[in-house]
Short mmCIF file of C-alpha atoms and ligand atoms in Angstrom, two decimals:
data_model
loop_
_atom_site.label_atom_id
_atom_site.label_comp_id
_atom_site.label_asym_id
_atom_site.label_seq_id
_atom_site.Cartn_x
_atom_site.Cartn_y
_atom_site.Cartn_z
CA MET A 192 0.00 0.00 0.00
CA ALA A 193 1.15 3.53 -0.79
CA LYS A 194 2.89 5.52 1.97
CA ASN A 195 1.01 8.33 3.69
CA ALA A 196 1.80 11.47 1.70
CA TRP A 197 2.03 13.71 4.78
CA GLU A 198 5.25 11.90 5.67
CA LYS A 199 7.03 13.34 2.63
CA TYR A 200 6.80 16.87 3.98
CA ASP A 201 8.79 18.83 6.53
CA GLU A 202 7.24 21.74 8.42
CA LYS A 203 7.71 24.13 5.54
CA GLY A 204 6.11 21.70 3.13
CA ILE A 205 3.14 21.21 5.43
CA GLN A 206 2.72 24.98 5.63
CA GLU A 207 2.68 25.12 1.83
CA ILE A 208 -0.07 22.47 1.76
CA PHE A 209 -2.11 24.40 4.31
CA ASN A 210 -1.64 27.66 2.41
CA PHE A 211 -2.79 26.11 -0.86
CA ASN A 212 -5.88 24.77 0.87
CA GLU A 213 -6.76 28.23 2.22
CA GLY A 214 -7.25 29.33 -1.39
CA TYR A 215 -9.29 26.22 -2.07
CA LYS A 216 -11.53 26.78 0.97
CA LYS A 217 -12.20 30.35 -0.16
CA PHE A 218 -13.08 29.14 -3.64
CA ILE A 219 -15.64 26.55 -2.55
CA SER A 220 -17.07 28.86 0.11
CA LYS A 221 -17.73 31.51 -2.51
CA CYS A 222 -18.57 29.32 -5.51
CA LYS A 223 -21.64 27.23 -4.79
CA THR A 224 -23.19 27.21 -8.26
CA GLU A 225 -21.72 26.49 -11.69
CA ARG A 226 -22.27 30.15 -12.60
CA GLU A 227 -20.36 31.37 -9.54
CA CYS A 228 -17.54 28.95 -10.37
CA VAL A 229 -17.27 30.39 -13.88
CA VAL A 230 -17.19 34.00 -12.65
CA GLU A 231 -14.47 33.24 -10.08
CA SER A 232 -12.47 31.03 -12.46
CA ILE A 233 -12.43 33.79 -15.09
CA LYS A 234 -11.21 36.20 -12.44
CA ILE A 235 -8.36 33.85 -11.48
CA ALA A 236 -7.56 33.19 -15.15
CA GLU A 237 -7.46 36.88 -16.07
CA GLU A 238 -5.12 37.54 -13.16
CA HIS A 239 -2.84 35.00 -14.84
CA GLY A 240 -2.97 36.63 -18.26
CA PHE A 241 -5.80 34.71 -19.95
CA LYS A 242 -7.85 36.61 -22.54
CA ASN A 243 -11.41 36.03 -23.65
CA LEU A 244 -11.45 34.07 -26.92
CA GLU A 245 -14.51 36.00 -28.03
CA ASP A 246 -12.54 39.26 -27.89
CA VAL A 247 -9.71 37.64 -29.84
CA ILE A 248 -12.16 36.55 -32.55
CA ASN A 249 -14.08 39.84 -32.64
CA SER A 250 -10.93 41.91 -33.02
CA ASN A 251 -9.58 39.41 -35.56
CA GLU A 252 -6.40 38.85 -33.56
CA THR A 253 -4.30 35.73 -33.98
CA LEU A 254 -2.98 33.41 -31.28
CA LYS A 255 0.57 32.19 -30.97
CA THR A 256 2.68 29.93 -28.80
CA GLY A 257 2.43 30.91 -25.14
CA ASP A 258 -0.86 32.78 -25.50
CA LYS A 259 -3.56 32.09 -22.94
CA VAL A 260 -7.27 32.20 -23.76
CA TYR A 261 -10.55 31.10 -22.30
CA ALA A 262 -13.99 30.46 -23.76
CA ASN A 263 -17.09 30.95 -21.65
CA ASN A 264 -20.01 28.59 -22.32
CA MET A 265 -23.18 30.49 -21.34
CA GLY A 266 -21.72 31.38 -17.96
CA LYS A 267 -21.88 27.75 -16.86
CA GLY A 268 -18.81 26.20 -18.40
CA LEU A 269 -15.29 27.23 -19.31
CA ALA A 270 -12.48 26.01 -21.56
CA LEU A 271 -9.02 27.49 -20.99
CA PHE A 272 -6.00 27.06 -23.26
CA VAL A 273 -2.26 27.72 -23.02
CA ILE A 274 -1.07 27.48 -26.62
CA GLY A 275 1.84 25.07 -26.98
CA LYS A 276 4.90 24.97 -29.23
CA GLU A 277 3.78 22.06 -31.38
CA LYS A 278 0.97 22.20 -33.90
CA MET A 279 -2.36 21.56 -32.23
CA GLU A 280 -3.06 18.58 -34.49
CA LYS A 281 -0.41 16.74 -32.44
CA GLY A 282 -2.93 16.70 -29.62
CA LEU A 283 -3.83 18.54 -26.41
CA LYS A 284 -3.21 17.88 -22.74
CA ILE A 285 -6.64 18.19 -21.15
CA LEU A 286 -7.69 18.46 -17.52
CA GLY A 287 -11.48 18.20 -17.33
CA ALA A 288 -13.64 18.60 -14.24
CA HIS A 289 -17.26 19.46 -13.54
CA ILE A 290 -18.51 22.47 -11.60
CA ASP A 291 -22.12 21.44 -10.97
CA SER A 292 -22.90 19.79 -7.63
CA PRO A 293 -25.90 18.03 -6.10
CA ARG A 294 -28.41 20.51 -4.66
CA LEU A 295 -32.07 21.52 -4.64
CA ASP A 296 -33.31 23.73 -7.49
CA LEU A 297 -36.33 25.99 -7.05
CA LYS A 298 -39.23 24.97 -9.28
CA GLN A 299 -40.46 27.48 -11.85
CA ASN A 300 -43.53 28.32 -9.76
CA PRO A 301 -41.99 27.80 -6.33
CA LEU A 302 -43.69 30.18 -3.94
CA TYR A 303 -46.79 29.28 -1.92
CA GLU A 304 -48.40 29.79 1.45
CA ASP A 305 -49.69 27.08 3.76
CA ALA A 306 -50.81 27.48 7.38
CA ASP A 307 -49.51 31.05 7.53
CA LEU A 308 -46.08 29.93 6.35
CA ALA A 309 -44.41 30.88 3.07
CA LEU A 310 -42.51 28.08 1.34
CA LEU A 311 -40.52 27.38 -1.83
CA ASP A 312 -41.04 24.18 -3.79
CA THR A 313 -37.87 22.47 -5.07
CA HIS A 314 -36.80 19.69 -7.42
CA TYR A 315 -33.55 18.07 -6.37
CA TYR A 316 -30.59 17.96 -8.77
CA GLY A 317 -28.23 14.98 -8.92
CA GLY A 318 -28.01 11.98 -6.62
CA ILE A 319 -28.85 12.90 -3.04
CA LYS A 320 -29.96 11.13 0.12
CA LYS A 321 -32.98 13.38 0.67
CA TYR A 322 -33.02 12.89 4.43
CA GLN A 323 -29.61 14.63 4.65
CA TRP A 324 -31.04 17.97 3.50
CA VAL A 325 -33.45 18.66 6.36
CA THR A 326 -32.76 20.71 9.54
CA LEU A 327 -29.72 22.40 8.02
CA PRO A 328 -29.05 26.10 7.49
CA LEU A 329 -29.52 26.56 3.74
CA ALA A 330 -28.72 29.43 1.40
CA LEU A 331 -30.22 30.59 -1.90
CA HIS A 332 -27.82 31.21 -4.80
CA GLY A 333 -28.72 32.01 -8.36
CA VAL A 334 -29.99 34.39 -10.96
CA VAL A 335 -33.34 35.90 -11.87
CA VAL A 336 -33.59 37.10 -15.46
CA LYS A 337 -36.29 39.65 -16.13
CA LYS A 338 -38.17 39.97 -19.40
CA ASP A 339 -36.02 42.89 -20.49
CA GLY A 340 -32.91 40.74 -20.04
CA THR A 341 -31.75 42.32 -16.77
CA LYS A 342 -30.04 39.69 -14.66
CA ILE A 343 -30.30 39.83 -10.89
CA ASN A 344 -27.79 37.88 -8.86
CA VAL A 345 -29.18 36.39 -5.67
CA VAL A 346 -27.12 35.17 -2.72
CA VAL A 347 -28.95 34.92 0.60
CA GLY A 348 -27.66 33.10 3.64
CA GLU A 349 -23.89 33.43 3.36
CA ASP A 350 -23.18 36.69 5.14
CA GLU A 351 -23.16 36.46 8.95
CA SER A 352 -25.93 39.09 9.03
CA ASP A 353 -28.04 37.26 6.41
CA PRO A 354 -30.99 35.10 7.37
CA VAL A 355 -30.78 31.41 6.40
CA VAL A 356 -33.61 29.21 5.16
CA GLY A 357 -34.22 25.51 5.64
CA ILE A 358 -36.33 22.37 5.37
CA SER A 359 -38.09 20.96 8.41
CA ASP A 360 -38.09 17.37 9.67
CA LEU A 361 -40.66 15.63 11.80
CA LEU A 362 -40.09 15.73 15.56
CA ILE A 363 -38.96 12.35 16.92
CA HIS A 364 -41.96 12.34 19.29
CA LEU A 365 -44.35 11.95 16.37
CA ALA A 366 -42.09 10.00 14.02
CA ALA A 367 -43.26 6.46 14.81
CA ASP A 368 -44.52 5.84 11.26
CA GLN A 369 -41.67 7.74 9.63
CA MET A 370 -39.00 5.74 11.46
CA ASP A 371 -40.39 2.50 9.99
CA LYS A 372 -39.90 3.77 6.44
CA LYS A 373 -36.98 2.87 4.19
CA ALA A 374 -34.27 5.56 4.06
CA GLY A 375 -35.24 6.49 0.48
CA LYS A 376 -38.77 7.29 1.63
CA VAL A 377 -38.12 8.88 5.05
CA VAL A 378 -38.05 12.28 3.39
CA GLU A 379 -39.67 12.37 -0.06
CA GLY A 380 -38.57 14.60 -2.96
CA GLU A 381 -41.85 16.47 -3.15
CA ASP A 382 -41.56 17.32 0.56
CA LEU A 383 -38.26 19.17 0.20
CA ASN A 384 -39.99 22.52 0.66
CA VAL A 385 -37.96 25.44 1.94
CA LEU A 386 -39.48 27.55 4.71
CA ILE A 387 -38.84 31.24 4.01
CA GLY A 388 -41.34 33.24 6.06
CA SER A 389 -44.10 33.39 8.65
CA MET A 390 -45.00 37.08 9.09
CA PRO A 391 -48.13 38.43 7.40
CA LEU A 392 -48.23 41.69 5.51
CA LYS A 393 -50.49 44.08 7.45
CA ASP A 394 -54.02 44.60 6.13
CA GLU A 395 -53.61 41.91 3.47
CA GLU A 396 -56.61 39.56 3.34
CA LYS A 397 -55.38 36.54 1.40
CA ASP A 398 -51.95 34.81 1.60
CA ALA A 399 -50.58 37.67 3.64
CA VAL A 400 -47.34 35.88 4.56
CA LYS A 401 -46.57 35.19 0.91
CA ALA A 402 -47.51 38.79 0.10
CA ASN A 403 -44.97 39.98 2.63
CA ILE A 404 -42.25 37.80 1.06
CA LEU A 405 -43.14 39.22 -2.37
CA ARG A 406 -42.82 42.70 -0.91
CA ILE A 407 -39.33 41.88 0.36
CA LEU A 408 -38.30 40.36 -3.00
CA LYS A 409 -39.51 43.49 -4.76
CA GLU A 410 -37.85 45.91 -2.33
CA LYS A 411 -34.60 44.07 -1.83
CA TYR A 412 -34.07 42.40 -5.23
CA ASN A 413 -36.47 44.24 -7.54
CA PHE A 414 -38.24 41.18 -8.96
CA GLU A 415 -41.78 39.85 -8.85
CA GLU A 416 -43.42 36.48 -8.54
CA ASP A 417 -43.66 35.96 -12.33
CA ASP A 418 -39.90 36.43 -12.62
CA PHE A 419 -39.34 33.07 -10.91
CA LEU A 420 -40.38 31.65 -14.31
CA SER A 421 -37.04 32.75 -15.75
CA ALA A 422 -34.86 32.20 -12.70
CA GLU A 423 -32.28 29.60 -11.71
CA ILE A 424 -32.03 29.55 -7.95
CA GLU A 425 -30.20 26.76 -6.19
CA VAL A 426 -30.70 25.83 -2.55
CA VAL A 427 -27.35 24.87 -1.04
CA PRO A 428 -25.85 24.43 2.44
CA ALA A 429 -25.19 27.84 4.02
CA GLY A 430 -21.77 28.72 5.38
CA ASN A 431 -18.09 28.47 4.62
CA ALA A 432 -15.86 25.46 4.16
CA ARG A 433 -13.92 24.78 7.36
CA ASP A 434 -10.90 22.92 8.59
CA TYR A 435 -11.91 19.45 9.73
CA GLY A 436 -10.15 17.47 12.45
CA LEU A 437 -8.25 18.71 15.50
CA ASP A 438 -5.08 18.56 13.40
CA ARG A 439 -6.78 20.63 10.65
CA SER A 440 -5.66 18.02 8.11
CA MET A 441 -8.99 17.87 6.28
CA ILE A 442 -11.61 20.21 4.84
CA MET A 443 -15.36 20.01 5.26
CA GLY A 444 -17.26 21.91 2.62
CA TYR A 445 -20.14 21.85 0.20
CA GLY A 446 -19.71 20.89 -3.47
CA GLN A 447 -16.25 19.33 -3.30
CA ASP A 448 -17.57 16.90 -5.94
CA ASP A 449 -16.24 18.15 -8.20
CA ARG A 450 -15.01 21.64 -7.39
CA VAL A 451 -11.98 20.14 -5.69
CA CYS A 452 -10.85 18.84 -9.08
CA ALA A 453 -12.04 21.99 -10.86
CA TYR A 454 -9.99 24.24 -8.58
CA THR A 455 -6.87 22.05 -8.68
CA SER A 456 -7.13 21.73 -12.49
CA LEU A 457 -7.50 25.48 -12.92
CA LEU A 458 -4.64 26.26 -10.53
CA ALA A 459 -2.46 23.66 -12.26
CA LEU A 460 -3.05 25.40 -15.60
CA THR A 461 -2.19 28.79 -14.11
CA GLU A 462 1.14 27.29 -13.01
CA ILE A 463 2.01 26.76 -16.68
CA LYS A 464 3.93 30.01 -17.07
CA GLU A 465 5.72 29.11 -20.29
CA ALA A 466 4.45 27.30 -23.36
CA GLN A 467 4.77 23.53 -23.20
CA ASP A 468 5.20 21.36 -26.30
CA LYS A 469 1.50 20.50 -26.29
CA THR A 470 -1.33 22.98 -25.91
CA CYS A 471 -2.60 22.64 -22.34
CA VAL A 472 -6.31 22.79 -21.60
CA CYS A 473 -8.51 23.05 -18.53
CA LEU A 474 -12.14 22.22 -19.15
CA LEU A 475 -14.80 23.02 -16.56
CA VAL A 476 -18.23 21.65 -17.42
CA ASP A 477 -21.77 21.71 -16.10
CA LYS A 478 -24.49 19.02 -15.85
CA GLU A 479 -22.26 16.05 -14.98
CA GLU A 480 -24.48 15.12 -12.06
CA VAL A 481 -27.48 14.74 -14.37
CA GLY A 482 -25.81 12.92 -17.27
CA SER A 483 -23.69 15.62 -18.97
CA ILE A 484 -26.49 16.52 -21.37
CA GLY A 485 -27.57 20.01 -22.44
CA ALA A 486 -25.62 22.83 -24.09
CA THR A 487 -23.38 23.28 -21.05
CA GLY A 488 -22.79 19.57 -20.38
CA MET A 489 -19.80 17.59 -21.73
CA GLN A 490 -21.93 16.02 -24.46
CA SER A 491 -22.45 19.45 -26.05
CA LYS A 492 -20.39 20.38 -29.15
CA PHE A 493 -19.04 23.41 -27.22
CA PHE A 494 -15.57 21.99 -26.62
CA GLU A 495 -15.09 20.69 -30.15
CA ASN A 496 -16.25 24.03 -31.57
CA VAL A 497 -13.92 25.97 -29.30
CA VAL A 498 -10.94 23.81 -30.23
CA ALA A 499 -11.78 24.55 -33.89
CA GLU A 500 -11.91 28.28 -33.14
CA VAL A 501 -8.58 28.20 -31.34
CA MET A 502 -6.96 26.27 -34.23
CA ASP A 503 -8.41 28.86 -36.60
CA ARG A 504 -6.92 31.70 -34.53
CA VAL A 505 -3.57 29.93 -34.53
CA GLY A 506 -3.96 29.84 -38.32
CA ASP A 507 -3.94 26.10 -38.62
CA TYR A 508 -7.52 24.88 -38.85
CA SER A 509 -8.95 22.23 -41.10
CA GLU A 510 -11.54 19.55 -40.41
CA ILE A 511 -8.96 16.77 -40.63
CA LYS A 512 -6.54 18.68 -38.35
CA LEU A 513 -9.30 19.16 -35.77
CA ARG A 514 -10.02 15.45 -35.78
CA ARG A 515 -6.34 14.62 -35.46
CA CYS A 516 -6.02 17.13 -32.63
CA LEU A 517 -8.79 15.49 -30.64
CA THR A 518 -7.76 11.91 -31.30
CA ASN A 519 -4.11 12.65 -30.43
CA SER A 520 -5.10 14.30 -27.15
CA LYS A 521 -4.59 12.95 -23.66
CA MET A 522 -6.97 13.66 -20.86
CA LEU A 523 -7.31 13.39 -17.13
CA SER A 524 -11.02 13.24 -16.40
CA SER A 525 -10.71 14.91 -13.04
CA ASP A 526 -13.38 13.75 -10.67
CA VAL A 527 -13.67 12.62 -7.10
CA SER A 528 -13.41 9.11 -5.74
CA ALA A 529 -14.78 7.45 -2.61
CA ALA A 530 -12.41 7.49 0.38
CA PHE A 531 -12.27 4.47 2.63
CA ASP A 532 -14.47 5.05 5.67
CA PRO A 533 -13.84 2.92 8.78
CA ASN A 534 -17.52 3.40 9.68
CA TYR A 535 -18.58 1.61 6.50
CA PRO A 536 -15.84 -0.88 5.63
CA SER A 537 -18.20 -3.46 4.14
CA VAL A 538 -18.75 -1.62 0.84
CA MET A 539 -15.03 -1.33 0.05
CA GLU A 540 -12.37 -3.80 -0.99
CA LYS A 541 -9.26 -2.54 0.77
CA LYS A 542 -6.64 -3.38 -1.88
CA ASN A 543 -8.54 -1.35 -4.47
CA THR A 544 -9.87 1.57 -2.49
CA ALA A 545 -8.73 5.14 -2.08
CA PHE A 546 -7.58 6.35 1.34
CA PHE A 547 -7.20 9.82 2.80
CA GLY A 548 -3.59 10.90 2.74
CA LYS A 549 -2.44 8.63 -0.09
CA GLY A 550 -2.52 11.28 -2.81
CA ILE A 551 -4.18 11.65 -6.20
CA VAL A 552 -6.45 8.72 -7.10
CA PHE A 553 -6.44 7.05 -10.53
CA ASN A 554 -9.56 5.09 -11.42
CA LYS A 555 -8.78 2.81 -14.38
CA TYR A 556 -12.51 2.22 -14.65
CA THR A 557 -15.72 3.21 -12.93
CA GLY A 558 -19.14 1.88 -14.01
CA ALA A 559 -21.52 -0.54 -12.34
CA ARG A 560 -22.55 -4.21 -12.72
CA GLY A 561 -19.53 -5.62 -14.56
CA LYS A 562 -17.92 -2.24 -15.34
CA GLY A 563 -21.09 -1.27 -17.22
CA GLY A 564 -20.83 2.13 -18.90
CA CYS A 565 -17.22 2.71 -17.90
CA ASN A 566 -14.23 4.19 -19.66
CA ASP A 567 -11.54 1.55 -19.07
CA ALA A 568 -8.22 3.36 -19.43
CA ASN A 569 -5.47 1.66 -21.42
CA ALA A 570 -2.61 -0.01 -19.53
CA GLU A 571 -0.13 1.80 -21.80
CA TYR A 572 -1.55 5.16 -20.74
CA ILE A 573 -1.52 4.25 -17.05
CA ALA A 574 2.13 3.18 -17.37
CA GLU A 575 2.96 6.62 -18.75
CA LEU A 576 1.11 8.34 -15.90
CA ARG A 577 2.80 6.19 -13.24
CA ALA A 578 6.19 7.18 -14.60
CA MET A 579 5.14 10.84 -14.66
CA MET A 580 3.91 10.84 -11.05
CA GLU A 581 7.09 9.11 -9.84
CA LYS A 582 9.32 11.53 -11.73
CA HIS A 583 7.57 14.51 -10.10
CA ASN A 584 7.39 12.89 -6.65
CA VAL A 585 3.58 12.99 -6.62
CA SER A 586 1.89 10.54 -4.25
CA PHE A 587 -0.73 8.53 -6.10
CA GLN A 588 -3.04 5.61 -5.47
CA THR A 589 -5.34 3.50 -7.61
CA ALA A 590 -8.91 2.61 -6.74
CA GLU A 591 -12.33 1.60 -7.89
CA LEU A 592 -15.64 2.81 -6.57
CA GLY A 593 -16.46 0.24 -3.92
CA LYS A 594 -16.78 -3.53 -4.02
CA VAL A 595 -17.89 -5.37 -7.12
CA ASP A 596 -21.68 -5.07 -7.53
CA GLN A 597 -21.99 -2.68 -4.58
CA GLY A 598 -23.09 0.23 -6.75
CA GLY A 599 -21.13 2.46 -9.06
CA GLY A 600 -21.00 5.76 -10.87
CA GLY A 601 -19.80 7.58 -13.95
CA THR A 602 -17.95 10.70 -14.99
CA ILE A 603 -17.27 12.67 -18.18
CA ALA A 604 -14.41 10.30 -19.16
CA TYR A 605 -16.39 8.24 -21.68
CA ILE A 606 -17.53 11.34 -23.58
CA LEU A 607 -14.02 12.57 -24.40
CA ALA A 608 -12.97 8.97 -25.07
CA GLN A 609 -15.43 9.02 -27.99
CA TYR A 610 -12.88 11.15 -29.84
CA ASN A 611 -10.58 8.16 -29.54
CA MET A 612 -8.22 9.97 -27.14
CA GLU A 613 -6.53 8.47 -24.09
CA VAL A 614 -8.61 9.21 -20.98
CA ILE A 615 -8.44 8.16 -17.36
CA ASP A 616 -10.46 9.20 -14.33
CA CYS A 617 -8.45 10.69 -11.53
CA GLY A 618 -8.90 13.08 -8.66
CA VAL A 619 -9.38 13.48 -4.94
CA ALA A 620 -10.97 10.94 -2.57
CA LEU A 621 -13.90 12.20 -0.49
CA GLN A 622 -15.89 11.07 2.50
CA ASN A 623 -19.61 11.94 2.51
CA MET A 624 -19.71 12.27 -1.29
CA HIS A 625 -22.92 14.05 -2.41
CA ALA A 626 -23.85 14.90 1.19
CA PRO A 627 -24.36 18.58 2.07
CA TRP A 628 -20.94 18.63 3.74
CA GLU A 629 -18.24 16.56 2.01
CA VAL A 630 -14.78 15.93 3.41
CA ALA A 631 -11.38 15.89 1.67
CA SER A 632 -7.80 15.53 2.90
CA LYS A 633 -5.64 18.62 2.43
CA VAL A 634 -2.59 16.65 1.37
CA ASP A 635 -4.67 14.86 -1.30
CA VAL A 636 -5.89 18.19 -2.65
CA PHE A 637 -2.27 19.36 -2.86
CA GLU A 638 -0.94 16.14 -4.41
CA THR A 639 -3.75 16.26 -6.97
CA LYS A 640 -2.83 19.78 -8.03
CA ASN A 641 0.80 18.68 -8.31
CA GLY A 642 -0.25 15.59 -10.26
CA TYR A 643 -2.11 17.79 -12.73
CA VAL A 644 0.90 20.10 -13.11
CA ALA A 645 3.13 17.05 -13.76
CA PHE A 646 0.67 15.82 -16.42
CA LEU A 647 0.67 19.19 -18.19
CA LYS A 648 4.45 19.56 -18.05
CA GLU A 649 5.40 16.08 -19.32
CA ALA A 650 5.14 15.53 -23.06
MN1 LIG B 1050 -18.20 14.09 -9.82
MN1 LIG B 1051 -21.05 13.33 -8.28
#
C-alpha cells in the first residue's frame, strides 16, 4: 500500500499544503453554483494573463505559442488554453472537471403559502440522500432574469448578518410511522420545501405571509413572482468550508464533488507560465451530475467548436486537423473518488480503495454491474502516468468505486474517449460524497494539483 503522503513533507512543506488549501476553501465557500464557479475562475484566469477568446475573434487577432485564452459557455462552463509549441493537431493535454454539484433547485412556480407559512417548492438535482437535506441552514444562490434581459444575482444566507432558510423534519416524538420507512422514503422529494417566512403583511386579506415575502423580493431584489419563471435559484448548504479534524488536516465543505478537481485543475493550468510542447487545456463543465447533457454539459459540441476556433486563430484549422487534434489528445477526467471510511468498511475492498492521505487517485474504470458504462483506461496510458507521477514525486493511489456489484458511478471520461483519445479518471478521494458537507484531505488536494501540473508539463 502507498505511503502516507504527509510523511514526505517537513514543516515548511506542510505549511505550503495548508496555504494552498486556504485558497481552495475560499473558492468553494464563494462558488456554490456552476455560474459562480465560472465568474471566479475567469477572475483567477485573467489575473494570470488569460484573454477572452470571443474578444480575440471579434478583433480578428491571432494566437501564438504561449498565448492564454478562455472560452465561456453560457456562464456555466469554461475552456481554458495555453497554446503550446507544437501544432495543435499533435494533440492537447486536457484536464477536465465538472462544476455542478448536487443541490435543490427551485421549481419554476416555487412560492406558496400554507398554514400562515411561506414556502418554496424544489426539485432536487443529482443523486442525493434526501433525508440529509433537512434541519440544516440553507442558502439561496442564483440568478433571476427579467423579461427585459436584466439579470439579478441572488445570494442569501452566506453573510453572517443574512438570514438562512431551511427544510423541516418531523419531531422524533411523532415520528413512529416515519422511522419505519426505508431511508429512500423517510423524506420524499416532493416534501423538500424550503421555509422562508411566517410574518403576514399588514391589512392583506389573502396569503398575507406570501404577500410579505413578495414585498421583500420586490424591495430588496427588484423582482416579482412571475420572474421566478425565468430564474435559476439553487438551494445549497449555508456557510463556509472549514478545517476538519483537531489537526486541521482535512476540509469540510459543500460541493467538493467536483469543485476540488475543478480548482486544482484550474490552478495547475495557471502554473504553466511558459508554453509547453503541447497545448494545455482546462475544461470546466456543467451538468455532470445529471448525465452531462444540455448545451453546457460535456456532451455538447461546445468543446469541439472551441478547439476549432482556437486552431483557426492559430492559423492552422482544417476539419482533418481538428479530428487529429482530438484523437491525439490525452486527458485526465478529473473527478472525485470514494475514500475508505472505517464506519462503513463493508462496501469497500481494501486493496482497491482510495484512502485519505495517499494522494491523487487514478480510477482505471468506474461503471456498475460488470464495469457497465465505464471508460476503461489503457494499460499503456496508465504506465505513462505512473512514470510521470514518480518523476515529479507525486503521491498517487489506484482505486475503484467500492466492491464489485456494490453500486457504481460515472464521470465525463467516456464522452471525451469518444474522440478516440486516451482518458483516465483521476482526482481526490472524499468522504460523505454528495452529502451537504463533504470531506477531503488537504494533502490529497495538494498532491492532486501537483499531479495535474506534472501531467501538463510532461510531453
Ligand atoms: Mn463528480
Ligand atoms: Mn457526483
